[in-house]
Every structure is written in structure tokens, then in C-alpha cells.
Amino acid sequence: MRYSVGHKQETRERLLQSSATQAKNNGFSTVGVDALMKAIGLSGGAFYTHFTSKDELFGSIVERELSQSLERLGGEGRQNQAKLRRCLKQYLSVAHLQQPGAGCALPALGAEIARGSVEVRQEAQDWICRLHQAWAQTLGSESLAWSILSQCVGALVVARMLVSPSIQQQVLASSHEQIIGQLEGLPED
Amino acid sequence: MRYSVGHKQETRERLLQSSATQAKNNGFSTVGVDALMKAIGLSGGAFYTHFTSKDELFGSIVERELSQSLERLGGEGRQNQAKLRRCLKQYLSVAHLQQPGAGCALPALGAEIARGSVEVRQEAQDWICRLHQAWAQTLGSESLAWSILSQCVGALVVARMLVSPSIQQQVLASSHEQIIGQLEGLPED
DNA sequence: GTCTATAAAGCGATAGAC
DNA sequence: GTCTATCGCTTTATAGAC
């Protein structure tokens, strides 16, 4: 073997990162294996030393993306309402709206995950429920946690369909405002 | 011409209806022209007498679907809060969750619309803003109207990714509960 | 208006050389 | 581990017969 032992793992990691970005930007089913590999400077044939099929890659992307989202959104360690507020502001920002490839996978790939295999959906459910539990703990309400999560995802889906930047911003700002309002008068954790 | 004058229009309508259902169920980019035509009992070649391209069909689907959603969700005529509550209950129902093909296009095709042409997105924006205006009138708040719209779309996107029916129902019920709570204490229209 | 046939390109996946 | 070449299938779109 002419390649170092860590090389395959590194290549796999680069492939996962690059593919996730492309999938969130242009849709996973839309982009071909050849384009995925070309983006990291490799040929299409080399793909199958890292994954047995394109579907397997999709599963790994979902796993990797949602675990990252969980980290960013406060699944790790103890959380307070102030930290949650900062996460919400970032999630509902114009920067997140304009850069699907660098953002959360739920608004960008939600519909494709829903049409995916049971394994992929189970993987997604695990991470989503972990995030929900963390938020429910912070908020003291399981119902409110689900509601806010849905609203965040929906706001990005809706806003990204629009053409006018000012209306896009209204959609994001409205959800942010309404959520902040719901956080007022909540018992401190 | 051996066909009646209304025949082409009828065929076009059947094609639009059938294609919209397939697109919402399995994704628009995923399904091929041949499958779209076969579903209404015609061959793939006949497609291009009705639309010049597959993209043009997508635009017509979005137009038709969103105009129907606007009707169902209360864009037509005057509306009151009681009627809006009934719409919300239906939108956030398990039946809607389980039948994407018969339901609203926003959760099912939102990401694909976002990646679509400016024309398609402009069309989507027009209908979405009309719905928003109707709801804002009923609710007396533009911000609350955007927030509820985002939450409805997001709840379906999130719930449809999950595997467990009971958690799916929790997601829908949570958004419904939180929205109803926000409607309490609102001035009557 | 719809059919069959076909062109031209792209897809996912495999085989063998290096 | 990656490359090139290729198989077999599907895709969007067009051409010509009926």
C-alpha cells in the first residue's frame, strides 16, 4: 500500500464534508457520484473504496450533519436559556439563510430524509430527539421544545423559497420575535 | 385533428394533478418524464406537446399547488379566527402527515422550490405573501402570521423525517397546542 | 395528440492497470 | 487508493409515422 494508514480516513472525511455541502446546496439526489468526487479532486471510480453505494454515503452524511447540528444547538453538556437564545439568533440569521451548504441539514435535506430508508430516518430521529430532550430540559416544556424546533426549520424552508431579501428577513425576524416572546415569563433553569 | 378541442386542456390538467402528487410523494427531480406520463396512461414522447420542458412543468405545478393551498388555508374571502383554527387542525393532522401527495406543497417541495429558477420562486413568493396577508388580517399581526406559517411547514418537515408514529404525533400536537395558545388573548376580528 | 424510435447525455456501479 | 475504461440502465428531448 503506497498510501499512509490515515490517508483513507482523511479522504473519507473530506468526501463527507464536501458532499454534505453539495447536498445541502443542490440536493443529494441531484448531484452525481462523479461530481461529488471531482469536488475533492478525485475521479468517480475511487468513490467505491469508501462507500459501497451512494445511499450509504447519504446515511453517513445525515449522521455526521445531525451530530454537528446537535453540538451547535446545545446538545452537549448543560445549557441555559441565555445560550439557547444565542443559538436561536444564529439559526434564524440571514447568514444561515444565504448559506444552506454551511448550515443545518434539516431545512435543506428534510424532505429527502423523509423519503429515505428506515435506517436513515431512524438515525435522523435519534439525533432530533436528543436535541429535543436538551431543549425540553432547558425550557421546562417538551411541547414548547418541539414547537420551537419546528418553527426554526420551517422559517428557513419558507424564507429560502422567497425572492425578496426584505421579505426573507421578515420571515426570520418574525419567528425570532415570537419565540423570544414565548421565552419571556418562563421559569429560570 | 382527431381530438376534441377541450381534450388537450383536459389532458394537461390530468398531467398537472398526477405530476404534483408524484412530485410531493417522491420529489420532483427524482421522477422522470416517462413515469409522469405513464401515470396518466400516456407515453413519454407526448409530454412535449403540453410543456416545452420539465422545468416548465415544475413552474406550473408550483403555481397550481400554491393557489390551491391558498384556497384551502383561507385566502379566499373574509376569514375569522374560528375558521383559521379549523384549518390549522387539519394542516397539523396525522392524515396530512401521512399523505404528502395529497397535501400542501410547501413542506414537500420547499427545498426544491428554493433551488428553482427565479421565476418559480417569484411565483411561490406571490402566493405565500397572499396567504400571509390573509392570515395577518385575521390575526391582527404580520409577525404572528409569519411565525405560524413557518411553524406549520416546519412541523410537517420535521415529523415526516421521523420513524415513530407516536413521536410524529407529538411534534404535530405540540405545534398545534403552542399555536392555539398564542391565539388565546388575541382581539376578536 | 399520441405513438414508437432514437439521439445524446448522465447515472450508479464494476474491472483491471498502476 | 486511485485511475481509466466500460457496462447497463435511465434521463431529457427530438423526429417522423399515424
Coordinates of C-alpha atoms (C1' of nucleotides) in Angstrom, one line a residue:
Chain A
M1 CA 0.0 0.0 0.0
R2 CA 1.6 3.2 -1.2
Y3 CA -0.6 5.4 1.0
S4 CA -0.3 6.2 4.7
V5 CA -2.6 4.5 7.1
G6 CA -4.6 7.6 7.9
H7 CA -5.0 8.7 4.3
K8 CA -8.1 6.7 3.6
Q9 CA -9.8 8.1 6.7
E10 CA -8.8 11.6 5.8
T11 CA -10.1 11.2 2.3
R12 CA -13.3 9.8 3.6
E13 CA -13.6 12.8 5.9
R14 CA -13.0 15.3 3.1
L15 CA -15.6 13.5 0.9
L16 CA -18.2 13.6 3.7
Q17 CA -17.6 17.3 4.3
S18 CA -17.6 18.2 0.6
S19 CA -20.6 16.0 -0.2
A20 CA -22.7 17.3 2.6
T21 CA -22.1 20.9 1.4
Q22 CA -23.1 20.0 -2.1
A23 CA -26.1 18.0 -1.0
K24 CA -27.4 20.9 1.1
N25 CA -26.8 23.4 -1.7
N26 CA -28.1 21.4 -4.7
G27 CA -29.9 18.4 -3.3
F28 CA -28.4 15.0 -2.6
S29 CA -30.3 13.1 -5.4
T30 CA -29.5 15.8 -7.9
V31 CA -25.7 15.6 -7.6
G32 CA -23.9 12.6 -9.1
V33 CA -21.1 10.5 -7.7
D34 CA -18.8 11.8 -10.3
A35 CA -19.4 15.4 -9.3
L36 CA -19.0 14.5 -5.6
M37 CA -15.6 13.0 -6.2
K38 CA -14.4 15.7 -8.7
A39 CA -15.1 18.3 -6.0
I40 CA -12.3 16.8 -3.8
G41 CA -10.0 16.3 -6.8
L42 CA -10.7 12.6 -7.3
S43 CA -12.2 10.5 -10.0
G44 CA -15.7 8.9 -9.8
G45 CA -14.3 5.3 -9.7
A46 CA -12.5 5.9 -6.4
F47 CA -15.8 6.6 -4.6
Y48 CA -16.5 2.9 -4.1
T49 CA -13.4 2.2 -1.9
H50 CA -15.0 4.5 0.7
F51 CA -18.7 3.6 0.4
T52 CA -20.5 0.6 -1.1
S53 CA -23.2 2.8 -2.6
K54 CA -24.5 6.3 -2.9
D55 CA -27.2 5.6 -0.4
E56 CA -24.7 4.5 2.2
L57 CA -23.0 7.9 1.7
F58 CA -26.3 9.6 2.3
G59 CA -26.7 7.8 5.6
S60 CA -23.2 8.9 6.7
I61 CA -23.9 12.5 5.7
V62 CA -27.1 12.6 7.8
E63 CA -25.3 11.1 10.8
R64 CA -22.4 13.5 10.5
E65 CA -24.6 16.6 9.8
L66 CA -27.1 16.0 12.6
S67 CA -24.5 15.2 15.2
Q68 CA -22.8 18.5 14.3
S69 CA -26.2 20.3 14.5
L70 CA -26.8 18.8 17.9
E71 CA -23.4 20.2 19.1
R72 CA -24.0 23.6 17.7
L73 CA -27.6 23.9 19.0
G74 CA -26.7 22.9 22.5
G75 CA -26.9 19.2 22.9
E76 CA -23.6 19.0 24.6
G77 CA -23.4 19.4 28.3
R78 CA -25.6 21.6 30.5
Q79 CA -27.4 24.5 28.8
N80 CA -29.1 27.6 30.0
Q81 CA -31.7 29.9 28.4
A82 CA -29.2 32.6 27.5
K83 CA -27.1 30.2 25.5
L84 CA -30.2 28.9 23.8
R85 CA -31.2 32.4 22.8
R86 CA -27.8 32.9 21.2
C87 CA -28.2 29.7 19.2
L88 CA -31.7 30.8 18.0
K89 CA -30.4 34.1 16.8
Q90 CA -27.7 32.5 14.8
Y91 CA -30.0 29.8 13.4
L92 CA -32.6 32.4 12.3
S93 CA -29.9 34.7 10.8
V94 CA -29.6 36.0 7.2
A95 CA -26.2 34.4 7.0
H96 CA -27.7 30.9 7.7
L97 CA -30.4 31.6 5.2
Q98 CA -28.0 32.5 2.4
Q99 CA -25.6 29.6 3.0
P100 CA -27.5 26.4 3.0
G101 CA -24.3 24.4 2.4
A102 CA -22.7 25.6 5.6
G103 CA -25.9 25.4 7.7
C104 CA -28.3 22.9 9.3
A105 CA -29.3 19.8 7.3
L106 CA -32.9 19.7 8.5
P107 CA -34.3 22.5 6.3
A108 CA -32.1 21.6 3.3
L109 CA -32.4 17.9 3.3
G110 CA -35.5 17.3 5.4
A111 CA -37.7 16.2 2.5
E112 CA -35.1 13.9 1.1
I113 CA -34.5 12.3 4.6
A114 CA -38.3 11.8 4.9
R115 CA -38.2 9.9 1.6
G116 CA -35.1 7.9 2.7
S117 CA -34.7 4.4 4.1
V118 CA -35.9 3.5 7.5
E119 CA -32.3 3.3 8.7
V120 CA -31.6 6.9 7.6
R121 CA -34.9 8.1 9.2
Q122 CA -34.1 6.2 12.4
E123 CA -30.7 7.9 12.5
A124 CA -32.3 11.3 12.0
Q125 CA -34.9 10.6 14.7
D126 CA -32.2 9.7 17.2
W127 CA -30.4 13.0 16.8
I128 CA -33.5 15.1 16.6
C129 CA -34.9 13.5 19.8
R130 CA -31.6 14.1 21.6
L131 CA -31.7 17.8 20.6
H132 CA -35.4 17.9 21.6
Q133 CA -34.6 16.5 25.1
A134 CA -31.8 19.0 25.6
W135 CA -34.1 21.9 24.7
A136 CA -37.0 20.5 26.7
Q137 CA -34.7 20.3 29.8
T138 CA -33.7 24.0 29.3
L139 CA -37.2 25.2 28.6
G140 CA -39.0 23.0 31.1
S141 CA -41.6 22.0 28.4
E142 CA -41.4 19.2 25.9
S143 CA -44.2 20.8 23.9
L144 CA -42.5 24.2 23.6
A145 CA -39.3 22.5 22.6
W146 CA -40.9 20.7 19.7
S147 CA -42.7 23.8 18.7
I148 CA -39.6 26.0 18.6
L149 CA -37.6 23.3 16.7
S150 CA -40.4 23.1 14.1
Q151 CA -40.6 26.8 13.8
C152 CA -36.8 27.2 13.2
V153 CA -36.8 24.6 10.5
G154 CA -39.9 25.9 8.9
A155 CA -38.7 29.5 8.9
L156 CA -35.7 28.6 6.9
V157 CA -37.6 26.5 4.4
V158 CA -40.2 29.2 3.8
A159 CA -37.7 32.1 3.7
R160 CA -35.4 30.3 1.2
M161 CA -38.2 29.9 -1.3
L162 CA -38.7 33.6 -1.5
V163 CA -37.0 36.0 -3.8
S164 CA -37.2 39.3 -1.9
P165 CA -34.4 39.7 0.7
S166 CA -36.6 42.1 2.8
I167 CA -39.4 39.6 3.0
Q168 CA -37.0 36.8 3.7
Q169 CA -35.7 38.8 6.6
Q170 CA -39.3 39.5 7.8
V171 CA -39.9 35.7 8.0
L172 CA -36.8 35.1 10.0
A173 CA -37.3 38.1 12.3
S174 CA -40.9 37.2 12.9
S175 CA -40.1 33.7 14.1
H176 CA -37.3 35.0 16.2
E177 CA -39.5 37.6 17.8
Q178 CA -42.3 35.2 18.5
I179 CA -40.0 32.6 20.0
I180 CA -38.3 35.2 22.2
G181 CA -41.7 36.3 23.4
Q182 CA -42.5 32.7 24.3
L183 CA -39.3 32.5 26.4
E184 CA -40.3 35.5 28.4
G185 CA -42.1 34.6 31.6
L186 CA -40.5 31.2 31.6
P187 CA -39.1 29.9 34.9
E188 CA -35.3 30.2 35.1
D189 CA -33.5 26.9 34.9
Chain B
M1 CA -57.2 17.0 -35.7
R2 CA -59.0 13.9 -34.5
Y3 CA -59.2 15.1 -30.9
S4 CA -61.9 17.4 -29.4
V5 CA -60.9 21.0 -28.7
G6 CA -61.1 20.5 -24.9
H7 CA -59.1 17.3 -25.0
K8 CA -55.6 18.9 -24.8
Q9 CA -56.7 21.1 -21.9
E10 CA -58.1 18.1 -20.0
T11 CA -55.0 16.0 -20.6
R12 CA -52.9 18.9 -19.4
E13 CA -55.0 19.2 -16.2
R14 CA -54.7 15.4 -15.5
L15 CA -51.0 15.6 -16.1
L16 CA -50.6 18.5 -13.7
Q17 CA -52.7 16.8 -11.0
S18 CA -50.9 13.5 -11.3
S19 CA -47.4 15.0 -11.5
A20 CA -48.0 17.2 -8.5
T21 CA -48.9 14.1 -6.4
Q22 CA -45.9 12.2 -7.6
A23 CA -43.6 15.2 -7.0
K24 CA -44.9 15.7 -3.5
N25 CA -44.5 12.0 -2.8
N26 CA -41.2 11.2 -4.3
G27 CA -39.6 14.5 -5.2
F28 CA -39.9 16.3 -8.5
S29 CA -36.3 15.9 -9.7
T30 CA -36.4 12.2 -8.8
V31 CA -39.3 11.3 -11.0
G32 CA -38.7 11.1 -14.8
V33 CA -40.9 12.4 -17.6
D34 CA -41.6 8.9 -18.7
A35 CA -43.0 8.0 -15.3
L36 CA -45.1 11.2 -15.1
M37 CA -46.8 10.3 -18.4
K38 CA -47.1 6.6 -17.8
A39 CA -49.1 7.5 -14.6
I40 CA -51.8 9.1 -16.7
G41 CA -51.7 6.3 -19.3
L42 CA -49.6 8.1 -22.0
S43 CA -46.1 7.7 -23.4
G44 CA -43.2 9.9 -22.6
G45 CA -43.0 11.4 -26.0
A46 CA -46.4 13.0 -25.7
F47 CA -45.2 15.2 -22.8
Y48 CA -43.7 17.8 -25.0
T49 CA -46.9 18.8 -26.7
H50 CA -48.0 20.1 -23.3
F51 CA -44.8 21.6 -21.9
T52 CA -41.6 22.7 -23.6
S53 CA -39.5 21.3 -20.8
K54 CA -39.7 19.5 -17.4
D55 CA -38.8 22.8 -15.7
E56 CA -41.8 24.5 -17.2
L57 CA -44.0 21.7 -15.7
F58 CA -42.4 22.4 -12.3
G59 CA -43.4 26.0 -12.6
S60 CA -47.0 25.1 -13.4
I61 CA -47.1 22.6 -10.6
V62 CA -46.0 25.2 -8.1
E63 CA -48.5 27.7 -9.4
R64 CA -51.4 25.3 -9.3
E65 CA -50.4 23.8 -5.9
L66 CA -49.9 27.0 -4.1
S67 CA -53.1 28.6 -5.4
Q68 CA -54.9 25.5 -4.1
S69 CA -53.2 25.8 -0.7
L70 CA -54.2 29.4 -0.5
E71 CA -57.8 28.5 -1.1
R72 CA -57.8 25.7 1.5
L73 CA -56.0 27.8 4.1
G74 CA -58.3 30.7 3.8
G75 CA -57.0 33.2 1.3
E76 CA -60.5 33.4 -0.3
G77 CA -62.9 36.0 1.0
R78 CA -63.2 37.2 4.6
Q79 CA -62.0 34.9 7.3
N80 CA -62.4 34.7 11.1
Q81 CA -60.3 33.1 13.8
A82 CA -62.6 30.1 14.2
K83 CA -62.2 29.1 10.5
L84 CA -58.4 29.6 10.8
R85 CA -58.4 27.3 13.8
R86 CA -60.1 24.6 11.8
C87 CA -57.5 25.0 9.0
L88 CA -54.6 24.7 11.4
K89 CA -56.1 21.5 13.0
Q90 CA -56.4 19.9 9.5
Y91 CA -52.9 21.1 8.4
L92 CA -51.3 19.7 11.6
S93 CA -53.2 16.4 11.4
V94 CA -51.8 12.8 11.1
A95 CA -53.7 12.4 7.8
H96 CA -51.8 15.3 6.3
L97 CA -48.5 13.9 7.7
Q98 CA -49.1 10.5 6.1
Q99 CA -50.3 11.7 2.7
P100 CA -47.7 14.2 1.3
G101 CA -49.1 13.7 -2.2
A102 CA -52.5 15.0 -1.2
G103 CA -51.2 17.7 1.0
C104 CA -49.5 21.1 0.9
A105 CA -46.6 21.6 -1.5
L106 CA -44.6 23.8 0.9
P107 CA -43.2 21.1 3.2
A108 CA -42.9 18.5 0.4
L109 CA -41.3 20.7 -2.3
G110 CA -40.0 23.7 -0.3
A111 CA -36.3 22.8 -0.7
E112 CA -36.7 22.1 -4.4
I113 CA -38.6 25.4 -4.9
A114 CA -35.8 27.1 -3.1
R115 CA -33.3 25.6 -5.6
G116 CA -35.5 26.5 -8.5
S117 CA -35.4 29.4 -11.0
V118 CA -36.2 32.9 -10.1
E119 CA -39.5 32.7 -12.0
V120 CA -40.6 29.7 -9.9
R121 CA -39.5 31.3 -6.6
Q122 CA -41.3 34.6 -7.6
E123 CA -44.5 32.6 -8.3
A124 CA -44.1 30.9 -4.9
Q125 CA -43.5 34.2 -3.2
D126 CA -46.6 35.7 -4.6
W127 CA -48.9 33.0 -3.3
I128 CA -47.1 32.8 0.1
C129 CA -47.4 36.5 0.6
R130 CA -51.1 36.4 -0.3
L131 CA -51.7 33.7 2.3
H132 CA -49.6 35.7 4.8
Q133 CA -51.6 38.8 4.2
A134 CA -54.9 37.0 4.7
W135 CA -53.7 35.5 8.0
A136 CA -52.2 38.8 9.2
Q137 CA -55.6 40.4 8.6
T138 CA -57.3 37.7 10.7
L139 CA -54.7 37.7 13.4
G140 CA -54.1 41.4 13.5
S141 CA -50.3 40.7 13.5
E142 CA -48.0 40.3 10.5
S143 CA -45.3 38.9 12.7
L144 CA -47.6 36.2 14.2
A145 CA -48.8 35.3 10.8
W146 CA -45.3 34.6 9.5
S147 CA -44.5 32.7 12.7
I148 CA -47.5 30.4 12.5
L149 CA -46.9 29.8 8.8
S150 CA -43.3 28.8 9.4
Q151 CA -44.3 26.6 12.3
C152 CA -46.9 24.7 10.3
V153 CA -44.5 24.0 7.4
G154 CA -41.6 23.1 9.8
A155 CA -43.7 20.7 11.9
L156 CA -44.6 18.6 8.8
V157 CA -41.0 18.6 7.6
V158 CA -39.7 17.5 11.0
A159 CA -42.4 15.0 11.7
R160 CA -42.1 13.3 8.3
M161 CA -38.4 12.6 8.9
L162 CA -39.2 10.6 12.0
V163 CA -39.9 6.9 12.2
S164 CA -42.0 6.6 15.3
P165 CA -45.7 7.4 14.8
S166 CA -46.1 8.5 18.4
I167 CA -43.3 11.0 18.3
Q168 CA -44.6 12.2 14.9
Q169 CA -47.9 12.9 16.6
Q170 CA -46.1 14.7 19.5
V171 CA -44.5 17.0 17.0
L172 CA -47.7 17.9 15.3
A173 CA -49.7 18.2 18.6
S174 CA -47.0 20.4 20.2
S175 CA -47.1 22.9 17.4
H176 CA -50.9 22.8 17.4
E177 CA -51.0 23.4 21.1
Q178 CA -48.5 26.2 21.1
I179 CA -50.2 28.0 18.2
I180 CA -53.7 27.7 19.9
G181 CA -52.1 29.1 23.0
Q182 CA -50.9 32.1 21.0
L183 CA -54.3 32.7 19.6
E184 CA -55.8 33.0 23.1
G185 CA -56.0 36.5 24.3
L186 CA -56.0 37.9 20.8
P187 CA -58.5 40.6 20.0
E188 CA -61.5 39.3 18.0
D189 CA -61.6 40.3 14.4
Chain C
dG1 C1' -52.5 14.5 -29.9
dT2 C1' -50.2 10.4 -29.2
dC3 C1' -47.2 6.8 -30.6
dT4 C1' -42.5 4.4 -31.4
dA5 C1' -37.8 5.1 -32.2
dT6 C1' -33.8 7.4 -31.3
dA7 C1' -30.3 10.7 -30.2
dA8 C1' -27.2 12.5 -26.7
dA9 C1' -26.0 12.8 -22.2
dG10 C1' -25.9 11.3 -17.4
dC11 C1' -26.5 8.0 -13.9
dG12 C1' -24.7 4.2 -10.4
dA13 C1' -21.5 0.7 -10.3
dT14 C1' -17.7 -2.6 -11.7
dA15 C1' -13.0 -4.3 -13.7
dG16 C1' -8.3 -4.2 -14.3
dA17 C1' -3.9 -1.5 -14.6
dC18 C1' -0.7 1.1 -11.7
Chain D
dG1 C1' -6.1 4.1 -3.0
dT2 C1' -6.8 6.0 -7.3
dC3 C1' -7.1 6.0 -12.3
dT4 C1' -9.2 5.0 -16.9
dA5 C1' -12.4 2.4 -19.3
dT6 C1' -16.6 0.4 -19.6
dC7 C1' -21.1 -1.9 -18.8
dG8 C1' -26.1 -1.3 -18.4
dC9 C1' -29.5 1.5 -17.5
dT10 C1' -32.1 5.9 -17.2
dT11 C1' -32.7 10.5 -18.3
dT12 C1' -34.4 14.8 -21.2
dA13 C1' -35.6 15.9 -25.5
dT14 C1' -36.5 15.4 -30.7
dA15 C1' -38.2 13.2 -35.3
dG16 C1' -41.3 11.0 -38.0
dA17 C1' -45.4 7.8 -38.6
dC18 C1' -50.4 7.6 -37.7

